[in-house]
Short mmCIF file of C-alpha atoms in Angstrom, two decimals:
data_model
loop_
_atom_site.label_atom_id
_atom_site.label_comp_id
_atom_site.label_asym_id
_atom_site.label_seq_id
_atom_site.Cartn_x
_atom_site.Cartn_y
_atom_site.Cartn_z
CA MET A 51 17.54 15.82 3.95
CA ARG A 52 18.29 16.66 7.56
CA TYR A 53 20.00 19.84 8.65
CA THR A 54 20.93 20.80 12.19
CA ILE A 55 20.49 24.45 13.01
CA LEU A 56 22.98 25.33 15.75
CA LEU A 57 22.49 28.48 17.76
CA HIS A 58 25.61 30.08 19.20
CA TYR A 59 25.23 33.10 21.47
CA PRO A 60 26.71 34.74 24.54
CA GLU A 61 25.32 33.05 27.63
CA MET A 62 23.06 35.24 29.67
CA THR A 63 21.08 34.82 32.88
CA PRO A 64 17.62 36.26 33.56
CA GLU A 65 19.42 38.66 35.94
CA ASP A 66 21.81 39.86 33.18
CA MET A 67 19.06 40.25 30.65
CA GLY A 68 16.14 41.42 32.74
CA GLU A 69 13.02 39.37 33.27
CA ASP A 70 11.13 40.93 30.37
CA ALA A 71 13.83 40.30 27.80
CA TRP A 72 14.24 36.78 29.13
CA SER A 73 10.55 35.94 28.77
CA GLU A 74 10.56 37.55 25.33
CA GLY A 75 13.36 35.10 24.42
CA GLU A 76 11.31 32.21 25.75
CA ARG A 77 8.31 33.35 23.71
CA GLU A 78 10.50 33.46 20.60
CA PHE A 79 11.71 29.90 21.14
CA THR A 80 8.15 28.69 21.70
CA ALA A 81 6.92 30.40 18.55
CA TYR A 82 9.86 29.14 16.50
CA ALA A 83 9.32 25.52 17.55
CA ALA A 84 5.61 25.87 16.80
CA THR A 85 6.37 27.31 13.34
CA LEU A 86 8.70 24.44 12.46
CA GLN A 87 6.21 21.92 13.81
CA ALA A 88 3.37 23.46 11.81
CA ALA A 89 5.54 23.33 8.66
CA GLY A 90 6.03 19.62 9.25
CA VAL A 91 9.84 19.85 9.18
CA LEU A 92 10.80 19.64 12.85
CA VAL A 93 12.66 16.46 13.80
CA GLY A 94 13.76 17.57 17.25
CA ALA A 95 15.03 20.56 19.18
CA GLU A 96 17.00 21.25 22.32
CA VAL A 97 17.78 24.42 24.20
CA LEU A 98 20.89 23.72 26.23
CA GLN A 99 21.78 24.72 29.77
CA PRO A 100 24.75 27.08 30.12
CA SER A 101 28.25 25.72 29.61
CA SER A 102 28.85 26.17 33.36
CA SER A 103 26.78 23.00 33.89
CA THR A 104 28.52 20.93 31.23
CA THR A 105 30.90 18.02 31.75
CA THR A 106 33.56 17.02 29.24
CA LEU A 107 35.14 13.59 28.83
CA ARG A 108 38.35 12.99 26.97
CA THR A 109 41.16 10.49 26.97
CA VAL A 110 44.60 11.91 27.82
CA ASP A 111 47.55 9.50 27.49
CA GLY A 112 45.14 6.59 27.55
CA VAL A 113 43.47 7.71 30.77
CA LEU A 114 39.87 8.86 30.77
CA GLN A 115 39.48 12.35 32.19
CA VAL A 116 36.17 13.75 33.28
CA GLN A 117 36.15 17.51 33.81
CA ASP A 118 33.64 20.24 34.26
CA GLY A 119 33.18 22.74 31.48
CA PRO A 120 34.31 22.85 27.85
CA PHE A 121 36.76 25.67 28.71
CA ALA A 122 36.06 27.35 25.42
CA ASP A 123 37.70 30.73 24.89
CA THR A 124 34.88 32.05 22.77
CA LYS A 125 32.26 34.32 24.20
CA GLU A 126 29.55 32.58 22.20
CA GLN A 127 28.53 29.09 23.25
CA LEU A 128 26.36 26.45 21.70
CA GLY A 129 23.00 27.35 23.18
CA GLY A 130 20.59 25.09 21.35
CA THR A 131 19.93 22.93 18.33
CA PHE A 132 17.02 22.35 15.99
CA VAL A 133 17.00 19.41 13.61
CA VAL A 134 14.84 19.93 10.53
CA ASP A 135 14.10 17.72 7.55
CA VAL A 136 13.77 19.81 4.39
CA PRO A 137 14.54 19.37 0.66
CA ASP A 138 17.60 21.61 0.29
CA LEU A 139 20.00 24.13 1.80
CA ASP A 140 17.98 27.15 0.72
CA THR A 141 14.96 25.91 2.64
CA ALA A 142 17.13 25.24 5.69
CA ILE A 143 18.67 28.73 5.45
CA GLU A 144 15.19 30.23 5.13
CA LEU A 145 14.19 28.52 8.40
CA ALA A 146 17.48 29.39 10.11
CA ARG A 147 17.13 33.09 9.39
CA ARG A 148 13.95 33.04 11.49
CA ALA A 149 15.65 31.29 14.44
CA PRO A 150 15.68 33.05 17.80
CA GLY A 151 19.22 34.17 18.35
CA VAL A 152 19.91 35.27 14.78
CA SER A 153 19.88 38.84 16.08
CA TRP A 154 22.11 38.18 19.08
CA GLY A 155 24.46 35.41 17.99
CA ALA A 156 25.56 33.16 15.12
CA VAL A 157 23.24 30.60 13.60
CA GLU A 158 24.96 27.69 11.89
CA VAL A 159 23.28 25.39 9.38
CA ARG A 160 24.98 22.03 8.98
CA PRO A 161 23.78 19.14 6.82
CA GLY A 162 23.66 15.86 8.68
CA ALA A 163 25.71 12.90 7.45
CA LEU A 164 24.03 9.98 9.22
CA TYR A 165 21.17 9.64 11.67
CA THR A 166 19.74 6.71 13.56
CA VAL A 167 16.47 4.97 12.93
CA GLU A 168 15.73 2.50 15.74
CA GLY A 169 19.39 2.66 16.69
CA VAL A 170 20.68 1.94 13.18
CA TRP A 171 22.74 4.50 11.26
CA THR A 172 21.09 5.69 8.08
CA PRO A 173 22.64 7.98 5.44
CA ASN A 174 21.09 11.42 5.35
CA ALA A 175 19.54 12.05 1.97
CA MET B 180 44.82 22.58 -35.56
CA SER B 181 42.52 21.29 -38.27
CA ASP B 182 39.37 23.23 -39.13
CA ALA B 183 37.24 20.27 -38.12
CA ARG B 184 38.96 20.09 -34.79
CA ALA B 185 38.57 23.82 -34.25
CA ALA B 186 34.87 23.59 -35.15
CA ALA B 187 34.50 20.64 -32.79
CA GLU B 188 36.19 22.56 -30.00
CA ARG B 189 33.97 25.59 -30.53
CA ALA B 190 30.79 23.51 -30.59
CA ALA B 191 31.87 21.56 -27.55
CA ARG B 192 32.92 24.69 -25.66
CA ASP B 193 29.62 26.34 -26.43
CA ALA B 194 27.71 23.29 -25.20
CA TYR B 195 29.84 22.77 -22.11
CA GLY B 196 28.17 25.11 -19.63
CA ARG B 197 24.67 24.23 -20.79
CA LEU B 198 25.33 20.52 -20.38
CA VAL B 199 27.17 20.66 -17.04
CA ALA B 200 24.24 22.67 -15.74
CA LEU B 201 21.70 20.23 -17.11
CA LEU B 202 23.48 17.12 -15.88
CA ALA B 203 24.36 18.60 -12.48
CA ALA B 204 20.82 19.85 -11.91
CA ARG B 205 19.66 16.25 -12.14
CA SER B 206 22.09 14.88 -9.58
CA GLY B 207 23.14 17.95 -7.58
CA ASP B 208 26.67 16.76 -8.28
CA VAL B 209 28.76 19.18 -10.34
CA ALA B 210 31.94 17.10 -10.12
CA LEU B 211 30.23 14.01 -11.51
CA ALA B 212 28.60 16.00 -14.31
CA GLU B 213 31.98 17.50 -15.25
CA ASP B 214 33.78 14.17 -15.21
CA ALA B 215 31.15 12.60 -17.44
CA LEU B 216 31.14 15.54 -19.80
CA GLY B 217 34.92 15.68 -19.89
CA ASP B 218 34.82 12.12 -21.06
CA ALA B 219 32.20 12.93 -23.71
CA PHE B 220 34.30 15.93 -24.76
CA GLU B 221 37.34 13.72 -25.28
CA GLN B 222 35.35 11.32 -27.43
CA ALA B 223 33.98 14.26 -29.44
CA LEU B 224 37.43 15.67 -30.11
CA THR B 225 38.59 12.36 -31.61
CA ARG B 226 35.37 11.47 -33.41
CA TRP B 227 34.05 14.77 -34.75
CA PRO B 228 37.09 15.66 -36.89
CA VAL B 229 36.66 12.25 -38.55
CA ASP B 230 32.86 11.83 -38.63
CA GLY B 231 31.98 15.50 -38.89
CA VAL B 232 30.38 17.72 -36.23
CA PRO B 233 26.97 16.22 -35.45
CA ARG B 234 23.85 18.18 -36.31
CA SER B 235 23.09 18.59 -32.64
CA PRO B 236 26.39 18.66 -30.70
CA ASP B 237 24.45 19.12 -27.46
CA ALA B 238 22.46 15.94 -27.91
CA TRP B 239 25.56 13.98 -28.96
CA LEU B 240 27.52 15.12 -25.91
CA LEU B 241 24.55 14.62 -23.62
CA THR B 242 24.14 11.03 -24.75
CA ALA B 243 27.84 10.28 -24.32
CA ALA B 244 27.88 11.89 -20.86
CA ARG B 245 24.68 10.07 -19.93
CA ASN B 246 26.35 6.75 -20.72
CA ARG B 247 29.31 7.67 -18.57
CA ILE B 248 27.10 8.67 -15.63
CA ARG B 249 25.19 5.43 -15.99
CA ASP B 250 28.45 3.50 -15.66
CA VAL B 251 29.32 5.43 -12.51
CA TRP B 252 25.90 5.00 -10.91
CA ARG B 253 26.04 1.28 -11.62
CA SER B 254 29.55 0.74 -10.36
CA ALA B 255 29.79 -1.05 -7.06
CA ALA B 256 32.27 1.55 -5.83
CA HIS B 257 29.74 4.32 -6.16
CA ARG B 258 27.03 2.32 -4.46
CA ARG B 259 29.32 1.69 -1.53
CA THR B 260 30.56 5.22 -1.10
CA ALA B 261 27.59 7.42 -1.86
CA PRO B 262 24.03 7.37 -0.66
CA LEU B 263 21.57 6.79 -3.46
CA PRO B 264 19.47 9.77 -4.39
CA ASP B 265 16.33 9.86 -2.29
CA ASP B 266 14.25 10.31 -5.40
CA PRO B 267 14.54 7.04 -7.33
CA THR B 268 13.32 8.75 -10.50
CA THR B 269 16.53 10.81 -10.51
CA LEU B 270 18.61 7.68 -10.76
CA ASP B 271 16.34 6.11 -13.32
CA ALA B 272 16.21 9.20 -15.45
CA LEU B 273 19.98 9.53 -15.43
CA ALA B 274 20.79 5.87 -15.80
CA ARG B 275 18.17 4.85 -18.32
CA ASP B 276 17.20 7.72 -20.50
CA PRO B 277 18.11 11.29 -19.66
CA LEU B 278 16.61 12.28 -22.98
CA ALA B 279 13.22 10.91 -22.04
CA ASP B 280 11.95 14.32 -21.01
CA VAL B 281 14.48 16.37 -22.95
CA ASP B 282 14.19 17.34 -26.59
CA PRO B 283 17.69 16.56 -27.86
CA ASP B 284 17.54 19.46 -30.30
CA ALA B 285 16.44 21.90 -27.63
CA VAL B 286 18.46 21.09 -24.53
CA PRO B 287 17.02 23.30 -21.81
CA ASP B 288 19.35 25.95 -20.58
CA ARG B 289 20.10 25.41 -16.91
CA ARG B 290 23.14 27.66 -16.90
CA LEU B 291 21.32 30.40 -15.08
CA ALA B 292 20.59 28.03 -12.19
CA LEU B 293 24.23 26.93 -12.23
CA LEU B 294 25.38 30.57 -12.06
CA PHE B 295 23.25 31.00 -8.95
CA VAL B 296 24.73 27.81 -7.49
CA CYS B 297 28.30 29.06 -8.13
CA ALA B 298 27.51 32.40 -6.45
CA HIS B 299 25.44 30.91 -3.63
CA PRO B 300 26.01 32.58 -0.25
CA ALA B 301 27.16 29.20 1.09
CA ILE B 302 30.06 29.20 -1.41
CA ALA B 303 33.07 31.22 -0.29
CA PRO B 304 33.25 34.51 -2.24
CA ASP B 305 36.81 33.88 -3.40
CA VAL B 306 35.87 30.69 -5.19
CA ARG B 307 32.65 31.91 -6.88
CA THR B 308 34.36 33.40 -9.91
CA PRO B 309 36.80 30.49 -10.40
CA LEU B 310 33.90 28.06 -10.09
CA MET B 311 32.00 29.84 -12.85
CA LEU B 312 35.07 29.97 -15.08
CA GLN B 313 35.38 26.23 -14.69
CA THR B 314 31.84 24.89 -14.61
CA VAL B 315 30.03 27.35 -16.84
CA LEU B 316 32.80 28.31 -19.25
CA GLY B 317 34.66 25.04 -19.20
CA LEU B 318 38.14 26.38 -18.49
CA ASP B 319 40.46 23.83 -16.95
CA SER B 320 41.68 24.39 -13.42
CA ALA B 321 45.21 25.20 -14.61
CA GLN B 322 43.85 28.12 -16.69
CA VAL B 323 41.74 29.27 -13.75
CA ALA B 324 44.78 29.03 -11.45
CA THR B 325 46.82 31.21 -13.85
CA ALA B 326 44.05 33.79 -13.95
CA PHE B 327 44.05 34.00 -10.16
CA ALA B 328 47.81 33.76 -9.76
CA VAL B 329 47.67 30.74 -7.46
CA THR B 330 49.21 27.31 -7.91
CA PRO B 331 47.13 24.80 -9.89
CA ALA B 332 47.15 22.47 -6.88
CA ALA B 333 45.74 25.14 -4.57
CA MET B 334 43.07 26.13 -7.10
CA GLN B 335 42.17 22.52 -7.74
CA GLN B 336 41.68 22.02 -4.01
CA ARG B 337 39.43 25.07 -3.67
CA LEU B 338 37.29 24.01 -6.61
CA VAL B 339 36.97 20.42 -5.43
CA ARG B 340 35.98 21.62 -1.97
CA ALA B 341 33.33 23.95 -3.39
CA LYS B 342 31.85 21.22 -5.58
CA ARG B 343 31.81 18.78 -2.69
CA ARG B 344 30.00 21.41 -0.69
CA ILE B 345 27.37 21.89 -3.39
CA ALA B 346 26.60 18.18 -3.33
CA ALA B 347 26.94 17.60 0.43
CA ALA B 348 24.94 20.60 1.62
CA ARG B 349 22.51 20.15 -1.28
CA ILE B 350 22.59 23.63 -2.68
CA PRO B 351 19.57 23.66 -4.96
CA PHE B 352 19.81 24.30 -8.72
CA VAL B 353 17.14 26.95 -8.86
CA VAL B 354 16.80 30.50 -10.05
CA PRO B 355 15.59 32.48 -7.05
CA ASP B 356 12.12 33.91 -7.30
CA ARG B 357 11.45 37.65 -7.43
CA SER B 358 11.48 38.07 -3.65
CA ALA B 359 14.93 36.54 -3.26
CA MET B 360 16.37 37.96 -6.51
CA ALA B 361 17.42 41.27 -4.99
CA GLU B 362 19.54 39.40 -2.45
CA ARG B 363 20.91 36.71 -4.76
CA LEU B 364 21.58 38.57 -8.01
CA PRO B 365 24.36 40.94 -6.84
CA PRO B 366 26.84 38.13 -6.01
CA VAL B 367 26.11 36.55 -9.41
CA LEU B 368 26.76 39.83 -11.22
CA GLU B 369 29.90 40.36 -9.10
CA ALA B 370 31.21 36.92 -9.96
CA VAL B 371 30.53 37.35 -13.70
CA TYR B 372 32.21 40.76 -13.52
CA GLY B 373 35.08 39.02 -11.72
CA CYS B 374 35.38 36.55 -14.61
CA ALA B 375 35.66 39.43 -17.06
CA ALA B 376 38.04 41.51 -14.95
CA VAL B 377 40.31 38.59 -14.21
CA THR B 378 40.47 37.46 -17.81
CA TRP B 379 41.15 40.80 -19.40
CA ARG B 380 43.73 41.72 -16.77
CA GLN B 381 45.53 38.53 -17.73
CA GLY B 382 45.62 39.74 -21.33
CA ALA B 383 44.23 36.41 -22.47
CA HIS B 384 42.00 37.40 -25.37
CA ASP B 385 40.23 34.06 -25.59
CA LEU B 386 39.37 34.05 -21.91
CA ALA B 387 38.09 37.61 -21.97
CA GLY B 388 35.84 36.66 -24.87
CA GLU B 389 34.49 33.79 -22.80
CA ALA B 390 33.70 36.11 -19.90
CA ARG B 391 31.83 38.42 -22.26
CA HIS B 392 29.95 35.40 -23.52
CA LEU B 393 28.97 34.59 -19.94
CA ALA B 394 27.74 38.14 -19.31
CA LEU B 395 25.67 37.98 -22.51
CA VAL B 396 24.19 34.61 -21.52
CA LEU B 397 23.23 36.01 -18.12
CA ALA B 398 21.59 39.08 -19.64
CA ALA B 399 19.68 37.04 -22.23
CA LEU B 400 18.50 34.51 -19.67
CA LEU B 401 17.36 37.10 -17.12
CA ASP B 402 16.13 39.38 -19.90
CA ASP B 403 14.36 42.03 -17.83
CA GLU B 404 17.18 42.72 -15.36
CA PRO B 405 18.71 46.09 -16.31
CA GLU B 406 21.84 45.40 -14.27
CA ALA B 407 22.53 42.19 -16.20
CA TRP B 408 22.33 44.02 -19.55
CA ALA B 409 24.44 46.82 -18.11
CA LEU B 410 27.06 44.32 -17.02
CA ALA B 411 27.15 42.85 -20.54
CA ALA B 412 27.55 46.41 -21.88
CA LEU B 413 30.31 47.20 -19.38
CA VAL B 414 32.25 44.05 -20.21
CA THR B 415 31.84 44.59 -23.96
CA LEU B 416 32.87 48.26 -23.88
CA SER B 417 35.90 47.50 -21.72
CA LEU B 418 36.92 44.67 -24.00
CA ALA B 419 36.72 46.99 -27.01
CA ARG B 420 39.54 49.08 -25.55
CA ARG B 421 42.00 46.27 -24.96
CA GLN B 422 45.54 47.34 -25.71
CA PRO B 423 48.30 45.13 -27.03
CA ARG B 424 49.93 43.03 -24.39
CA GLY B 425 53.00 44.31 -22.61
CA VAL B 426 52.39 48.03 -23.06
CA PHE B 427 50.30 50.20 -20.77
CA VAL B 428 48.71 53.34 -22.16
CA PRO B 429 46.48 55.34 -19.82
CA LEU B 430 42.90 55.56 -21.03
CA ASP B 431 42.97 59.25 -21.97
CA GLU B 432 46.20 58.83 -23.95
CA GLN B 433 44.90 55.87 -25.97
CA ASP B 434 44.21 56.44 -29.64
CA PRO B 435 40.48 55.74 -30.12
CA ALA B 436 41.23 54.54 -33.65
CA THR B 437 42.80 51.44 -32.10
CA TRP B 438 39.57 50.51 -30.32
CA ASP B 439 37.35 47.76 -31.70
CA ALA B 440 34.47 49.58 -33.44
CA GLU B 441 32.29 46.52 -33.65
CA LEU B 442 32.51 45.79 -29.92
CA LEU B 443 31.93 49.46 -29.10
CA ALA B 444 28.74 49.51 -31.16
CA GLU B 445 27.58 46.31 -29.55
CA GLY B 446 28.37 47.59 -26.07
CA GLU B 447 26.40 50.76 -26.71
CA ALA B 448 23.45 48.71 -28.00
CA LEU B 449 23.58 46.58 -24.85
CA LEU B 450 23.60 49.69 -22.68
CA ARG B 451 20.53 50.99 -24.53
CA ARG B 452 18.78 47.70 -23.76
CA ALA B 453 19.65 48.19 -20.08
CA GLN B 454 18.34 51.76 -20.13
CA ARG B 455 15.03 50.67 -21.66
CA ARG B 456 14.32 48.36 -18.73
CA PRO B 457 12.69 49.77 -15.62
CA GLY B 458 14.42 49.66 -12.29
CA VAL B 459 16.61 51.76 -10.07
CA LEU B 460 19.93 52.92 -11.43
CA GLY B 461 22.43 50.32 -10.28
CA ARG B 462 26.17 50.10 -10.07
CA PHE B 463 26.69 48.36 -13.40
CA ARG B 464 24.45 50.75 -15.34
CA LEU B 465 26.53 53.63 -14.02
CA GLU B 466 29.84 51.89 -14.73
CA ALA B 467 28.71 51.01 -18.24
CA ALA B 468 27.64 54.61 -18.80
CA ILE B 469 31.10 55.73 -17.66
CA GLN B 470 32.67 53.39 -20.22
CA ALA B 471 30.30 54.71 -22.88
CA VAL B 472 31.39 58.30 -22.17
CA HIS B 473 35.03 57.27 -22.67
CA ALA B 474 34.10 55.38 -25.83
CA ASP B 475 32.38 58.49 -27.17
CA ARG B 476 35.77 60.14 -27.60
CA ARG B 477 36.12 58.05 -30.74
CA ARG B 478 33.27 60.06 -32.30
CA THR B 479 33.70 63.49 -30.70
CA GLY B 480 37.46 63.62 -30.26
CA ARG B 481 37.08 64.85 -26.68
CA THR B 482 36.23 63.40 -23.28
CA ASP B 483 33.12 64.77 -21.58
CA TRP B 484 34.64 65.18 -18.12
CA ALA B 485 31.55 66.92 -16.72
CA ALA B 486 29.38 63.92 -17.63
CA LEU B 487 31.96 61.63 -16.03
CA ARG B 488 31.87 63.66 -12.85
CA THR B 489 28.07 63.38 -12.65
CA LEU B 490 28.27 59.62 -13.19
CA TYR B 491 31.03 59.08 -10.63
CA VAL B 492 29.14 61.15 -8.03
CA ALA B 493 26.10 58.92 -8.67
CA LEU B 494 28.25 55.77 -8.50
CA ASP B 495 29.72 56.88 -5.20
CA ALA B 496 26.18 57.31 -3.85
CA VAL B 497 24.80 54.01 -5.23
CA ALA B 498 27.79 51.75 -4.63
CA PRO B 499 30.44 53.51 -2.56
CA SER B 500 33.90 52.05 -2.99
CA LEU B 501 37.44 53.26 -2.63
CA GLY B 502 37.98 52.73 -6.38
CA ALA B 503 35.01 54.93 -7.31
CA ARG B 504 36.08 57.62 -4.82
CA VAL B 505 39.61 57.70 -6.27
CA ALA B 506 38.28 57.80 -9.85
CA LEU B 507 35.98 60.68 -8.88
CA ALA B 508 38.98 62.60 -7.48
CA ALA B 509 40.83 62.07 -10.78
CA VAL B 510 37.84 63.46 -12.71
CA VAL B 511 37.50 66.42 -10.32
CA GLY B 512 41.18 67.06 -10.99
CA ARG B 513 40.40 67.28 -14.71
CA VAL B 514 37.39 69.55 -14.33
CA ASP B 515 38.42 71.84 -11.45
CA GLY B 516 42.19 71.54 -11.50
CA PRO B 517 44.74 69.35 -9.70
CA ASP B 518 44.38 71.07 -6.30
CA ALA B 519 40.64 70.37 -6.24
CA GLY B 520 41.41 66.78 -7.27
CA LEU B 521 43.90 66.37 -4.42
CA ALA B 522 41.33 67.77 -2.00
CA ALA B 523 38.74 65.28 -3.29
CA LEU B 524 41.11 62.35 -2.80
CA PRO B 525 40.14 60.25 0.26
CA PRO B 526 42.72 59.89 3.08
CA GLU B 527 45.65 57.54 2.44
CA PRO B 528 44.12 54.07 2.46
CA SER B 529 45.44 51.19 4.49
CA PRO B 530 46.22 48.62 3.19
CA PRO B 531 47.81 50.60 0.37
CA PHE B 532 45.74 50.91 -2.84
CA GLN B 533 47.66 51.23 -6.10
CA PRO B 534 45.11 53.46 -7.94
CA TRP B 535 45.12 55.88 -5.00
CA TRP B 536 48.90 56.34 -5.31
CA ALA B 537 48.79 56.55 -9.12
CA THR B 538 46.02 59.16 -9.02
CA ARG B 539 47.75 61.17 -6.31
CA ALA B 540 50.99 61.05 -8.30
CA GLU B 541 49.27 62.29 -11.45
CA LEU B 542 47.51 65.13 -9.62
CA LEU B 543 50.74 66.18 -7.85
CA ALA B 544 52.61 66.16 -11.16
CA ARG B 545 49.99 68.39 -12.75
CA ALA B 546 50.07 70.69 -9.69
CA GLY B 547 53.82 71.10 -10.27
CA CYS B 548 54.94 69.26 -7.09
CA THR B 549 57.60 67.30 -8.98
CA THR B 550 59.45 65.70 -6.06
CA GLU B 551 56.32 64.56 -4.24
CA ALA B 552 54.87 63.31 -7.52
CA ALA B 553 57.97 61.21 -8.25
CA ALA B 554 57.76 59.60 -4.80
CA ALA B 555 54.08 58.82 -5.29
CA PHE B 556 54.74 57.32 -8.76
CA ARG B 557 57.46 55.13 -7.22
CA ARG B 558 55.06 53.96 -4.51
CA ALA B 559 52.36 53.22 -7.11
CA ALA B 560 54.89 51.28 -9.21
CA GLU B 561 55.81 49.16 -6.20
CA LEU B 562 52.16 48.30 -5.67
CA ALA B 563 51.34 47.46 -9.31
CA ASP B 564 50.83 43.76 -10.00
CA ASP B 565 51.00 44.14 -13.79
CA ASP B 566 54.45 44.43 -15.40
CA ALA B 567 53.32 46.90 -18.06
CA VAL B 568 51.65 49.18 -15.50
CA ARG B 569 54.70 48.98 -13.26
CA ALA B 570 57.01 49.93 -16.11
CA TYR B 571 54.79 52.90 -17.03
CA LEU B 572 54.62 54.19 -13.45
CA ALA B 573 58.35 53.70 -12.89
CA ALA B 574 59.06 55.71 -16.05
CA ARG B 575 56.81 58.52 -14.78
CA ALA B 576 58.75 58.53 -11.49
CA GLY B 577 61.81 59.41 -13.55
#
């Protein structure tokens, strides 16, 4: 069963954080990905660029609008995702508690509903 | 109700939690297990009074529920709306012969795993206790709604959502291993305690008996957990002191002769079992010991307030809570006088806490501050959610 581990945390720059703390964060992400890979559960992972570089599309009154930013009010933003394939929620939680960011933001574990294989939707189970 | 029907209901009730747990552990789907078992239950209640209670009610109900689940799995509707289990043996085992690897006369007890599912951290705390009342004890959602003073529709919705979550997020039916037990056991104990507290506050004798049953099952299944035995002792000792409905008599004014001697003896025996097991002194062992001190008045004719003070000080250190702090102040008031009790009372809590106002009122009354005491009794009466308690406090306010 696939679970997506979503990391939400306040966005920081290397300047805000200091170079050392920043590279420590990078090391943590590298180690985490390697751990999941070694466990044979990693489907894919993505660390996202800050929300300042995001673009949002939505339809307003039937007209497509393309705007910069998600304009979220929250301090914490979606910073990255890891997709893992494990037997149950407890295993997913066990992996999520080791995610970088668990000490500086919220880590969400969400079971997937469908995923694509060769472009075809497949139920997650 | 006929004797046969009563016997059938008892047998079925006793089997309910074991069988929901067993069936749900196979599929991860509590709602489906309950539906199938509900159906089997219905058949049992019409057939058993006529045919007699079967030698193994568990096996009878399991077979009937198995047949129902097989129908559901095979129905086209289910195939269209739900993904098939990834492990084809699950489907086969359920659809063809769930008894293949189960001795019908010794249905394995999966209730412990189900208790851990109901109290899983991914289940909202406010639905853990209701979920146990329903899935492990087999109460219907209307009874659970009454116990929690919410509308049946709202309770039904919460329970359905929780069960959907168990299936969708695939919360595993496992008893945590030693390393995770310390983290996972407290919410289970809390939820079982919640079952007991809710049911005896409601004055529903049958329900309170069920909650005690649940505490006993938990203790027996975990066996070496002192806190589980202590919880069973606490629930049993508290139940022994139940007063008739509609009247409130404060604990120290109750006549010990009205307490249930059999339950008191059993509660004390359970507490001894807890004490014999190694492990740090936990919240429930201390609370059970507090109950045992009160129960001892039946033998000695007096309350050992000094012992109570020691226990409440320990409780406040082990599991600090506003309730324990207020109870400690009441005991200090007994031992060292009302002024010392008032000094030991924590600052006025916000939101308001009924026991704080009741304790303050009592201490003020004993200190001779009549006007202030009356005001505090009135405030406590306003905050009471039980009619009998409210009437008692209002009478004290004068």
